Tab-separated table of C-alpha atoms in Angstrom:
chain	number	residue	atom	x	y	z
A	268	MET	CA	-19.527	55.835	68.779
A	269	ARG	CA	-21.061	59.330	67.840
A	270	ALA	CA	-24.251	60.032	66.283
A	271	LEU	CA	-23.855	60.296	62.278
A	272	ALA	CA	-24.941	63.551	60.434
A	273	PRO	CA	-28.545	63.291	59.530
A	274	ILE	CA	-28.618	63.384	55.870
A	275	ALA	CA	-31.613	65.491	53.919
A	276	THR	CA	-30.187	65.453	51.145
A	277	THR	CA	-31.105	63.511	47.625
A	278	TYR	CA	-27.826	63.658	45.298
A	279	THR	CA	-27.661	62.431	41.562
A	280	GLU	CA	-25.243	60.180	40.692
A	281	GLU	CA	-22.805	63.064	39.606
A	282	GLN	CA	-23.631	64.690	42.848
A	283	LEU	CA	-22.170	62.120	44.806
A	284	VAL	CA	-18.866	60.649	42.307
A	285	THR	CA	-17.630	64.478	43.121
A	286	LEU	CA	-18.333	64.297	47.001
A	287	LEU	CA	-16.764	61.112	46.732
A	288	ARG	CA	-14.094	62.291	45.168
A	289	GLN	CA	-13.391	64.968	47.196
A	290	LYS	CA	-13.355	61.994	50.320
A	291	SER	CA	-16.519	63.685	51.958
A	292	ARG	CA	-17.912	62.162	55.292
A	293	ASP	CA	-21.618	62.984	53.576
A	294	GLY	CA	-20.711	61.543	50.851
A	295	PHE	CA	-20.190	58.331	52.484
A	296	ASN	CA	-22.989	58.288	54.876
A	297	TYR	CA	-25.268	58.850	51.553
A	298	LEU	CA	-23.213	56.112	49.836
A	299	TYR	CA	-23.557	53.460	52.559
A	300	LYS	CA	-27.532	54.528	53.311
A	301	ASN	CA	-28.431	53.871	49.321
A	302	TYR	CA	-26.350	50.850	48.064
A	303	SER	CA	-24.537	48.860	51.235
A	304	ALA	CA	-27.780	46.981	51.632
A	305	HIS	CA	-27.325	46.282	47.450
A	306	LEU	CA	-23.963	45.529	47.657
A	307	TYR	CA	-24.070	43.634	50.832
A	308	THR	CA	-26.714	41.113	49.321
A	309	VAL	CA	-24.653	40.532	46.138
A	310	ILE	CA	-21.142	39.401	48.244
A	311	ARG	CA	-23.955	37.664	50.054
A	312	LYS	CA	-25.265	35.593	47.445
A	313	VAL	CA	-22.037	34.638	46.179
A	314	ILE	CA	-20.112	34.109	49.857
A	315	SER	CA	-22.653	32.586	52.596
A	316	ASP	CA	-20.443	33.458	55.809
A	317	GLU	CA	-21.311	36.301	57.707
A	318	ALA	CA	-18.402	37.304	59.280
A	319	THR	CA	-16.186	36.949	55.555
A	320	ALA	CA	-19.233	39.028	53.909
A	321	ASN	CA	-19.009	41.533	56.781
A	322	ASP	CA	-15.196	41.869	55.792
A	323	LEU	CA	-15.527	41.979	51.756
A	324	LEU	CA	-18.046	44.656	52.197
A	325	GLN	CA	-15.578	47.049	54.067
A	326	GLU	CA	-12.927	45.860	51.367
A	327	VAL	CA	-15.628	47.065	48.776
A	328	PHE	CA	-16.359	50.277	50.034
A	329	VAL	CA	-12.603	50.758	50.184
A	330	LYS	CA	-11.970	50.100	46.844
A	331	ILE	CA	-14.712	52.169	45.536
A	332	TRP	CA	-13.668	55.166	47.699
A	333	ASN	CA	-9.863	54.738	46.606
A	334	ASN	CA	-10.743	54.181	42.669
A	335	ILE	CA	-13.784	56.996	42.164
A	336	GLY	CA	-11.294	58.757	40.220
A	337	GLN	CA	-11.022	56.103	38.053
A	338	TYR	CA	-15.269	55.789	37.298
A	339	ASP	CA	-16.053	56.495	33.871
A	340	ASN	CA	-19.648	57.635	33.756
A	341	SER	CA	-19.543	57.126	30.094
A	342	ARG	CA	-18.905	53.493	30.478
A	343	GLY	CA	-21.765	52.849	32.897
A	344	ARG	CA	-24.333	54.035	36.095
A	345	LEU	CA	-22.220	54.443	39.156
A	346	ALA	CA	-24.514	51.692	40.967
A	347	THR	CA	-23.388	49.242	38.008
A	348	TRP	CA	-19.982	49.965	38.533
A	349	MET	CA	-20.061	49.509	42.291
A	350	MET	CA	-22.113	46.271	41.673
A	351	ASN	CA	-19.191	44.923	39.625
A	352	ILE	CA	-16.767	45.689	41.910
A	353	ALA	CA	-19.018	43.703	45.375
A	354	ARG	CA	-19.658	40.745	42.649
A	355	ASN	CA	-16.318	40.838	41.095
A	356	ALA	CA	-14.561	41.179	44.730
A	357	ALA	CA	-17.286	38.392	45.874
A	358	ILE	CA	-16.345	35.770	43.093
A	359	ASP	CA	-11.921	36.601	44.026
A	360	LYS	CA	-12.813	35.712	47.392
A	361	LEU	CA	-14.442	32.075	46.261
A	362	ARG	CA	-12.051	31.571	44.165
A	363	SER	CA	-8.875	32.231	46.677
A	364	ARG	CA	-10.380	30.232	49.605
A	365	GLY	CA	-11.191	27.466	47.061
A	366	GLU	CA	-14.321	27.652	47.757
A	367	ILE	CA	-15.583	27.221	44.156
A	368	MET	CA	-15.180	23.884	44.362
A	369	GLN	CA	-17.521	23.512	47.035
A	370	SER	CA	-20.064	25.829	45.615
A	371	LYS	CA	-20.258	23.834	42.320
A	372	ILE	CA	-21.198	20.956	45.009
A	373	ARG	CA	-24.440	22.995	46.062
A	374	SER	CA	-27.652	22.223	44.235
A	375	LEU	CA	-28.834	24.342	42.061
A	376	ASP	CA	-31.815	25.140	43.961
A	377	GLY	CA	-30.375	24.919	47.238
A	378	PHE	CA	-28.466	27.985	45.681
A	379	VAL	CA	-31.482	29.717	44.785
A	380	THR	CA	-33.484	29.417	47.666
A	381	ASP	CA	-31.043	28.972	50.449
A	382	SER	CA	-29.416	32.706	50.758
A	383	GLY	CA	-28.109	32.959	54.093
A	384	PRO	CA	-29.618	34.177	57.056
A	385	LEU	CA	-33.347	35.702	57.111
A	386	PRO	CA	-33.271	38.578	54.500
A	387	ALA	CA	-33.805	41.838	56.316
A	388	LYS	CA	-36.456	43.436	54.011
A	389	PRO	CA	-36.824	47.372	53.838
A	390	ALA	CA	-39.909	47.613	53.052
A	391	THR	CA	-42.755	44.880	53.359
A	392	GLY	CA	-45.262	45.997	50.566
A	393	GLU	CA	-42.302	46.003	47.954
A	394	ALA	CA	-40.900	42.966	48.975
A	395	ILE	CA	-44.356	41.334	48.281
A	396	ASP	CA	-43.756	42.756	44.026
A	397	VAL	CA	-40.391	41.614	44.217
A	398	LYS	CA	-40.898	37.835	44.916
A	399	ASN	CA	-43.456	37.906	42.170
A	400	HIS	CA	-41.188	39.654	40.047
A	401	VAL	CA	-38.354	36.645	40.879
A	402	GLN	CA	-40.894	33.869	40.339
A	403	GLN	CA	-41.734	35.575	36.864
A	404	LEU	CA	-38.072	34.441	36.092
A	405	LYS	CA	-37.906	30.971	34.390
A	406	PRO	CA	-36.059	28.704	36.409
A	407	GLU	CA	-33.931	27.203	33.394
A	408	TYR	CA	-32.783	31.076	32.968
A	409	ARG	CA	-32.272	31.574	36.648
A	410	ASP	CA	-29.981	28.776	37.179
A	411	ILE	CA	-27.802	30.040	34.440
A	412	ILE	CA	-27.965	33.629	35.119
A	413	ASN	CA	-27.310	32.545	38.862
A	414	LEU	CA	-24.059	30.394	37.805
A	415	SER	CA	-22.400	32.753	35.990
A	416	TYR	CA	-22.852	35.829	38.178
A	417	PHE	CA	-23.378	34.586	41.587
A	418	GLN	CA	-20.778	31.859	41.482
A	419	GLY	CA	-18.555	32.835	38.844
A	420	TYR	CA	-18.802	30.008	35.935
A	421	THR	CA	-17.812	30.635	32.937
A	422	PHE	CA	-20.068	30.233	30.237
A	423	GLU	CA	-17.831	27.071	29.096
A	424	GLU	CA	-18.245	25.935	33.006
A	425	VAL	CA	-21.804	26.408	32.636
A	426	ALA	CA	-21.993	24.259	29.610
A	427	GLU	CA	-20.279	21.434	30.964
A	428	GLU	CA	-22.426	21.694	34.601
A	429	LEU	CA	-25.579	21.694	32.798
A	430	LYS	CA	-24.444	19.114	30.118
A	431	MET	CA	-25.640	21.510	26.859
A	432	PRO	CA	-23.378	22.439	23.884
A	433	LEU	CA	-21.636	26.188	23.751
A	434	GLY	CA	-23.826	27.626	21.618
A	435	THR	CA	-27.430	26.689	23.672
A	436	VAL	CA	-25.583	28.125	26.921
A	437	LYS	CA	-24.890	31.361	25.097
A	438	THR	CA	-28.672	31.588	22.957
A	439	ARG	CA	-29.948	30.550	26.882
A	440	MET	CA	-27.948	33.845	28.203
A	441	ARG	CA	-29.324	35.772	26.144
A	442	SER	CA	-32.750	34.409	26.511
A	443	ALA	CA	-32.668	34.363	30.213
A	444	MET	CA	-31.202	38.404	30.283
A	445	GLN	CA	-33.944	39.697	27.934
A	446	GLN	CA	-36.337	37.879	30.051
A	447	LEU	CA	-34.907	39.907	33.052
A	448	ARG	CA	-35.282	43.301	30.948
A	449	ALA	CA	-38.853	42.481	30.171
A	450	ILE	CA	-39.716	41.466	33.999
A	451	TYR	CA	-38.385	44.892	34.814
A	452	ASN	CA	-38.792	46.978	31.768
A	453	VAL	CA	-35.122	47.749	31.396
A	454	ASN	CA	-35.486	49.118	27.843
A	455	ARG	CA	-33.317	52.406	27.970
A	456	GLU	CA	-31.214	54.337	25.524
A	457	GLY	CA	-27.611	54.059	26.851
A	458	LYS	CA	-25.439	56.546	28.416
B	173	MET	CA	-19.321	45.054	12.085
B	174	ASP	CA	-22.990	43.687	11.915
B	175	ILE	CA	-23.950	45.196	15.429
B	176	LYS	CA	-27.443	43.723	15.286
B	177	ALA	CA	-25.961	39.927	14.961
B	178	TYR	CA	-23.313	40.685	17.426
B	179	ILE	CA	-26.292	41.265	20.125
B	180	GLU	CA	-28.062	38.619	19.232
B	181	SER	CA	-24.924	36.434	19.604
B	182	GLY	CA	-25.588	36.794	23.472
B	183	ILE	CA	-21.424	37.543	24.166
B	184	LEU	CA	-22.772	41.073	25.463
B	185	ASP	CA	-25.196	39.084	28.078
B	186	ALA	CA	-22.088	36.945	28.986
B	187	PHE	CA	-19.947	40.217	29.436
B	188	VAL	CA	-22.516	41.356	31.813
B	189	LEU	CA	-22.929	38.052	33.404
B	190	GLY	CA	-19.202	38.154	33.854
B	191	ALA	CA	-18.947	34.370	32.265
B	192	LEU	CA	-16.336	35.581	29.482
B	193	PRO	CA	-12.848	34.739	30.021
B	194	ALA	CA	-10.185	37.673	30.647
B	195	GLY	CA	-8.971	37.982	27.474
B	196	GLU	CA	-12.352	38.190	25.547
B	197	ALA	CA	-13.927	40.219	28.114
B	198	ASP	CA	-11.022	42.730	27.406
B	199	ARG	CA	-11.756	42.447	22.944
B	200	VAL	CA	-15.772	42.974	23.979
B	201	GLN	CA	-14.824	46.170	25.995
B	202	ALA	CA	-12.877	47.328	23.569
B	203	ASP	CA	-15.787	46.685	20.856
B	204	ILE	CA	-18.676	48.458	23.157
B	205	ASP	CA	-15.855	51.196	23.694
B	206	GLN	CA	-15.993	51.362	19.775
B	207	TYR	CA	-19.792	50.990	19.061
B	208	PRO	CA	-22.571	53.100	21.079
B	209	GLU	CA	-25.063	50.602	20.324
B	210	LEU	CA	-23.617	48.085	21.795
B	211	ALA	CA	-22.863	50.421	24.848
B	212	ALA	CA	-26.604	51.030	25.299
B	213	GLU	CA	-27.489	47.542	24.994
B	214	VAL	CA	-24.849	46.423	27.933
B	215	ALA	CA	-26.167	49.664	29.758
B	216	ALA	CA	-29.424	48.156	29.599
B	217	LEU	CA	-28.494	44.762	30.623
B	218	GLN	CA	-26.395	45.970	33.647
B	219	ASP	CA	-29.941	47.584	34.724
B	220	ALA	CA	-31.733	44.668	34.190
B	221	MET	CA	-28.933	42.313	36.480
B	222	PHE	CA	-29.130	45.895	39.047
B	223	ALA	CA	-32.793	45.164	39.350
B	224	TYR	CA	-32.229	41.319	39.761
B	225	THR	CA	-29.981	41.653	42.345
B	226	SER	CA	-32.025	44.079	44.183
B	227	GLU	CA	-34.415	41.429	44.951
B	228	ASP	CA	-34.854	40.373	48.801
B	229	LEU	CA	-32.258	42.885	50.036
B	230	MET	CA	-30.145	42.148	53.167
B	231	VAL	CA	-29.081	44.565	55.777
B	232	PRO	CA	-25.417	44.269	57.045
B	233	PRO	CA	-25.025	44.614	60.382
B	234	ALA	CA	-25.273	48.325	61.868
B	235	ALA	CA	-21.782	48.653	63.302
B	236	LEU	CA	-19.950	47.811	60.169
B	237	GLN	CA	-21.012	51.708	59.171
B	238	GLU	CA	-18.832	53.138	61.376
B	239	LYS	CA	-16.578	50.598	61.062
B	240	ILE	CA	-16.218	51.363	57.381
B	241	TRP	CA	-16.037	54.711	58.092
B	242	ASN	CA	-12.857	54.649	60.572
B	243	GLU	CA	-10.721	52.635	58.275
B	244	LEU	CA	-11.593	55.124	55.181
B	245	SER	CA	-10.703	58.247	56.800
B	246	THR	CA	-7.659	56.997	59.398
B	247	GLY	CA	-7.418	53.306	58.285
B	248	ALA	CA	-4.253	51.314	57.046
B	249	ASN	CA	-5.834	51.575	53.639
B	250	ALA	CA	-4.976	55.236	53.127
B	251	ARG	CA	-2.128	55.058	50.778
B	252	GLN	CA	0.388	52.373	50.269
B	253	GLN	CA	3.514	55.374	51.141
B	254	ILE	CA	2.209	55.220	54.877
B	255	VAL	CA	3.593	51.612	55.524
B	256	PHE	CA	7.097	52.949	56.465
B	257	GLU	CA	5.481	54.812	59.669
B	258	GLU	CA	3.225	52.086	60.072
B	259	GLN	CA	6.083	49.516	60.642
B	260	ASN	CA	7.931	51.750	63.045
B	261	ASP	CA	4.845	51.899	64.890
B	262	ASP	CA	4.540	48.294	64.720
B	263	ALA	CA	8.423	48.290	65.727
B	264	PHE	CA	7.400	49.934	69.046
B	265	SER	CA	4.549	48.076	70.036
B	266	GLY	CA	6.813	44.731	69.641
B	267	GLN	CA	9.624	46.216	71.599
B	268	LEU	CA	6.804	47.093	74.249
B	269	ASN	CA	5.513	43.467	73.917
B	270	SER	CA	9.010	41.181	73.565
B	271	VAL	CA	10.203	43.139	76.821
B	272	PRO	CA	11.081	39.818	79.270
B	273	THR	CA	8.016	38.942	81.850
B	274	GLY	CA	8.490	36.740	84.663
B	275	ASN	CA	7.885	33.003	84.261
B	276	ASN	CA	4.619	33.179	85.599
B	277	SER	CA	3.402	36.518	84.475
B	278	LYS	CA	2.173	38.037	81.198
B	279	GLN	CA	2.786	41.489	82.827
B	280	ILE	CA	5.681	43.097	82.050
B	281	PRO	CA	7.424	43.173	85.495
B	282	LEU	CA	7.300	47.115	86.786
B	283	GLN	CA	6.544	46.590	90.322
B	284	ALA	CA	9.182	44.075	91.219
B	285	SER	CA	9.834	43.503	94.866
B	286	SER	CA	12.078	46.659	96.539
B	287	SER	CA	15.196	43.665	97.404
B	288	ARG	CA	15.536	43.580	93.750
B	289	PHE	CA	15.662	46.704	92.970
B	290	SER	CA	18.184	47.488	90.842
B	291	TRP	CA	18.871	50.181	87.928
B	292	ARG	CA	18.398	47.689	85.679
B	293	TYR	CA	14.647	48.159	86.238
B	294	ALA	CA	15.224	51.633	86.290
B	295	ALA	CA	16.728	51.986	82.815
B	296	THR	CA	14.161	49.813	81.831
B	297	VAL	CA	11.516	51.720	83.021
B	298	ALA	CA	12.954	55.058	81.719
B	299	ALA	CA	13.400	52.855	78.227
B	300	LEU	CA	9.706	51.894	78.375
B	301	VAL	CA	8.367	55.690	78.964
B	302	GLY	CA	10.333	57.131	76.646
B	303	SER	CA	9.569	54.693	73.948
B	304	ALA	CA	5.747	55.511	75.082
B	305	GLY	CA	6.721	59.317	74.443
B	306	LEU	CA	8.029	58.637	71.013
B	307	ASN	CA	4.855	56.001	69.850
B	308	VAL	CA	2.602	58.678	70.463
B	309	TYR	CA	4.764	61.547	68.909
B	310	PHE	CA	5.089	59.178	65.704
B	311	TRP	CA	1.313	58.231	65.519
B	312	ASN	CA	0.348	62.015	65.623
B	313	GLN	CA	2.787	62.091	62.912
B	314	SER	CA	1.990	59.850	61.046
B	315	LYS	CA	-1.650	60.273	61.581
B	316	GLN	CA	-1.120	64.139	60.039
B	317	GLN	CA	1.022	62.536	57.144
B	318	LYS	CA	-1.828	59.623	55.985
B	319	GLN	CA	-4.141	63.385	56.359
B	320	GLN	CA	-1.624	65.288	54.143
B	321	LEU	CA	-1.392	62.295	51.782
B	322	LEU	CA	-5.024	61.825	51.544
B	323	ALA	CA	-5.471	65.387	50.258
B	324	ILE	CA	-2.351	65.548	47.908
B	325	SER	CA	-3.680	62.424	46.293
B	326	THR	CA	-7.410	63.746	45.965
B	327	THR	CA	-5.711	66.873	44.368
B	328	VAL	CA	-4.041	65.056	41.827
B	329	ASP	CA	-6.742	62.519	40.987
B	330	SER	CA	-8.855	65.469	40.147
B	331	MET	CA	-5.729	66.911	38.103
B	332	HIS	CA	-5.284	63.901	36.115
B	333	GLN	CA	-8.841	63.704	35.112
B	334	GLN	CA	-8.873	67.506	34.006
B	335	GLN	CA	-5.665	66.379	31.951
B	336	LYS	CA	-7.329	63.855	30.348
B	337	ALA	CA	-10.037	66.141	29.562
B	338	MET	CA	-7.639	68.896	28.147
B	339	GLU	CA	-5.973	66.486	25.733
B	340	PHE	CA	-8.977	65.022	24.246
B	341	ALA	CA	-10.066	68.662	23.644
B	342	ALA	CA	-6.945	69.402	22.330
B	343	ASN	CA	-6.802	66.395	19.835
B	344	GLY	CA	-10.213	67.662	18.808
B	345	PHE	CA	-8.953	71.405	17.853
B	346	LYS	CA	-5.800	69.756	16.167
B	347	LYS	CA	-7.802	67.276	13.981
B	348	THR	CA	-10.086	70.327	12.982
B	349	THR	CA	-7.246	73.266	12.360
B	350	ASP	CA	-5.664	70.022	9.975
B	351	MET	CA	-9.208	69.255	8.303
B	352	MET	CA	-9.697	73.213	7.709
B	353	ALA	CA	-5.912	73.627	6.818
B	354	ASP	CA	-6.322	70.761	4.155
B	355	GLU	CA	-6.775	72.429	0.694
B	356	GLY	CA	-8.295	68.896	-0.532
B	357	MET	CA	-11.455	69.929	1.818
B	358	ASN	CA	-14.240	72.249	2.073
B	359	THR	CA	-15.383	73.452	5.562
B	360	VAL	CA	-19.247	74.348	6.008
B	361	VAL	CA	-19.978	75.520	9.372
B	362	MET	CA	-23.534	74.549	10.193
B	363	HIS	CA	-25.465	77.337	12.451
B	364	THR	CA	-28.185	77.225	14.608
B	365	MET	CA	-32.126	77.492	13.158
B	366	LEU	CA	-33.641	77.892	16.775
B	367	LYS	CA	-33.350	81.409	17.580
B	368	GLY	CA	-32.131	81.559	21.403
B	369	HIS	CA	-30.301	78.135	21.007
B	370	PRO	CA	-26.636	78.992	20.187
B	371	MET	CA	-25.669	75.376	17.972
B	372	ALA	CA	-23.503	74.943	15.626
B	373	ALA	CA	-21.685	71.813	13.788
B	374	THR	CA	-19.134	71.347	11.289
B	375	LEU	CA	-19.317	69.294	7.882
B	376	PHE	CA	-15.732	68.747	6.103
B	377	LEU	CA	-16.576	67.883	2.266
B	378	SER	CA	-13.651	66.326	-0.016
B	379	LYS	CA	-13.247	68.449	-3.328
B	380	ASN	CA	-13.509	65.181	-5.286
B	381	LYS	CA	-16.853	64.738	-3.437
B	382	ASP	CA	-16.023	60.986	-1.747
B	383	LYS	CA	-15.209	62.067	1.665
B	384	ALA	CA	-17.093	63.679	4.350
B	385	TYR	CA	-16.335	64.181	7.858
B	386	ILE	CA	-18.703	65.508	10.955
B	387	MET	CA	-17.977	66.991	14.401
B	388	LEU	CA	-20.653	67.813	16.582
B	389	ASN	CA	-19.075	70.207	19.289
B	390	ALA	CA	-21.855	73.067	20.017
B	391	LEU	CA	-24.726	70.539	19.469
B	392	PRO	CA	-26.650	69.506	22.977
B	393	LYS	CA	-26.480	65.856	23.567
B	394	PRO	CA	-30.076	64.135	22.169
B	395	PRO	CA	-32.474	63.112	24.404
B	396	ALA	CA	-32.966	59.047	25.036
B	397	GLY	CA	-34.842	57.573	21.695
B	398	MET	CA	-33.544	60.383	19.482
B	399	GLN	CA	-30.544	60.983	17.490
B	400	TYR	CA	-28.994	63.532	14.553
B	401	GLN	CA	-29.232	62.766	11.058
B	402	LEU	CA	-27.214	65.040	8.612
B	403	TRP	CA	-28.814	66.025	5.409
B	404	ALA	CA	-27.605	67.335	2.162
B	405	ILE	CA	-30.398	70.056	0.363
B	406	HIS	CA	-29.673	69.170	-3.049
B	407	ASN	CA	-31.548	70.784	-5.981
B	408	GLY	CA	-33.883	71.682	-3.350
B	409	LYS	CA	-34.592	68.278	-1.800
B	410	PRO	CA	-33.203	66.451	1.523
B	411	MET	CA	-31.143	63.830	0.410
B	412	ASN	CA	-30.236	61.689	3.665
B	413	MET	CA	-26.386	61.821	4.672
B	414	GLY	CA	-26.808	58.890	7.688
B	415	VAL	CA	-27.400	59.657	11.368
B	416	LEU	CA	-24.591	60.099	13.356
B	417	PRO	CA	-23.485	59.154	17.001
B	418	ASN	CA	-25.119	60.337	20.036
B	419	ASN	CA	-21.997	60.167	21.961
B	420	MET	CA	-19.693	62.798	19.640
B	421	ALA	CA	-22.295	65.720	20.675
B	422	GLY	CA	-20.790	68.327	22.689
B	423	THR	CA	-17.620	66.577	22.166
B	424	PRO	CA	-14.724	67.973	19.479
B	425	MET	CA	-14.520	64.382	18.228
B	426	ILE	CA	-14.735	63.988	14.115
B	427	GLU	CA	-16.120	61.106	12.505
B	428	PRO	CA	-16.303	60.310	8.931
B	429	VAL	CA	-20.093	60.331	7.765
B	430	SER	CA	-21.435	56.751	6.090
B	431	SER	CA	-23.518	57.966	3.819
B	432	PRO	CA	-26.529	55.696	2.922
B	433	THR	CA	-26.795	57.466	-0.469
B	434	PRO	CA	-23.842	58.500	-2.338
B	435	VAL	CA	-24.832	62.326	-2.126
B	436	MET	CA	-21.633	64.548	-1.391
B	437	GLU	CA	-22.417	67.966	-2.624
B	438	GLY	CA	-25.546	69.932	-2.094
B	439	GLU	CA	-26.365	73.910	-2.083
B	440	ALA	CA	-26.720	73.672	1.718
B	441	PHE	CA	-26.274	71.136	4.818
B	442	ALA	CA	-28.091	70.225	7.582
B	443	ILE	CA	-28.460	68.292	11.055
B	444	SER	CA	-31.841	67.642	12.310
B	445	LEU	CA	-33.248	66.213	15.244
B	446	GLU	CA	-35.001	62.719	14.351
B	447	LYS	CA	-36.294	59.590	16.112
B	448	GLU	CA	-33.510	56.682	16.683
B	449	GLY	CA	-32.763	55.206	13.597
B	450	GLY	CA	-33.329	58.153	11.252
B	451	SER	CA	-36.596	59.819	9.432
B	452	ILE	CA	-36.988	59.301	5.710
B	453	THR	CA	-37.486	63.094	5.125
B	454	PRO	CA	-36.476	65.597	8.047
B	455	SER	CA	-39.536	67.765	9.456
B	456	VAL	CA	-38.910	71.316	9.357
B	457	ASP	CA	-39.444	71.587	13.407
B	458	SER	CA	-36.826	69.220	13.926
B	459	ILE	CA	-33.618	71.404	11.766
B	460	TYR	CA	-31.366	72.315	14.723
B	461	VAL	CA	-28.348	73.937	12.236
B	462	MET	CA	-27.944	74.393	8.742
B	463	GLY	CA	-25.123	76.065	6.809
B	464	ARG	CA	-23.926	76.472	2.708
B	465	PRO	CA	-20.957	75.701	1.476
B	466	SER	CA	-18.642	78.896	0.469
């Protein structure tokens, strides 16, 4: 295996998109270095099996690589576009393997805490803050976000699962996302 | 559309969480494409989800990076068209594997005992060597073709992007010329008020003063939290003609002006940069462009 070229530069999302469209290896290395852990984490939160998750990460990179020409920055950031590719690929895999039923059986609490093998945290200093962030989110909000985003439930299925009216689910989704925004202080003008 | 009620309904939150059935998600996407306020809300929600999913990061196994790169640079994903050559490759290897072997051996019996040596074996060996040679030949050829296809597809992608941008611009220019040619319309070109910053915008006013259209093709994108606002200077006083969507800036889009006041005339028209949502009166420093009807 040959050594990877060192990456000394910081690219903006726009520059990275250009590099990826040129099928540049630097572009790939930068993409991998900066985004692979995030994409992998999204996948692992949906698919706990490590070997399947590894294959899926590869599929996700292939999708990004082949579809980068279709990425439209007026519709959102590159990072969120890629995050959605990873999430959708993982949910598709979950459904195709008939695992959706199994995942429904998993308890909500189990889902939140049991996210597979020991997570490798990139920076211990940050990890402490991060824990606090997660804990700030009300458990009922966390459940609703995890059920829909990481287990692929439609809001009708969420309503059924949590035995609450559809209207309440929508309101709770709104409140959950508002709390997330407040926790991460996200209040920006869209692109 | 009542944007505020739409946002408050929670449908955008369900959209970002992937909790909408496909048909409904498509309808919401169409609304987002149409209304910049919805797009801004979705962007903020996605940012929050991004932050949430960035917690407790798990690092993929180290070997995956090289494996994925190999897949991207030479792998079967390259393009569908390559399938033909790959089938050839498979066919060759299939032939190699399917050469009849001895009952107890998993290897092809190339070194059979001399007493049983025959021209049939010689012919098999010759065929194998020839086939292996062809394999290498086709493999090299296939590799070259993959690289060429990748290069071509990248060029086509980028040409497609350019074409889309040009179509968009051409449509905009056609609308502009149509609007200027319309005898029922007055064209007011507003020029820069800030020395050293060449900017312009164009207002089209119907002569019976009931409609106005605006184009912000030569204005920069407003910074976050700011928005352009259109004014009619009527009897020396600025009258609010409404705020303008940020996504119009720097594009040839022409949009109808939805003025909160019925003022569609004035001795001059101006655009100022205001805080999001607009101001009651424009401050002098904030006026970017101004023009008088001819």
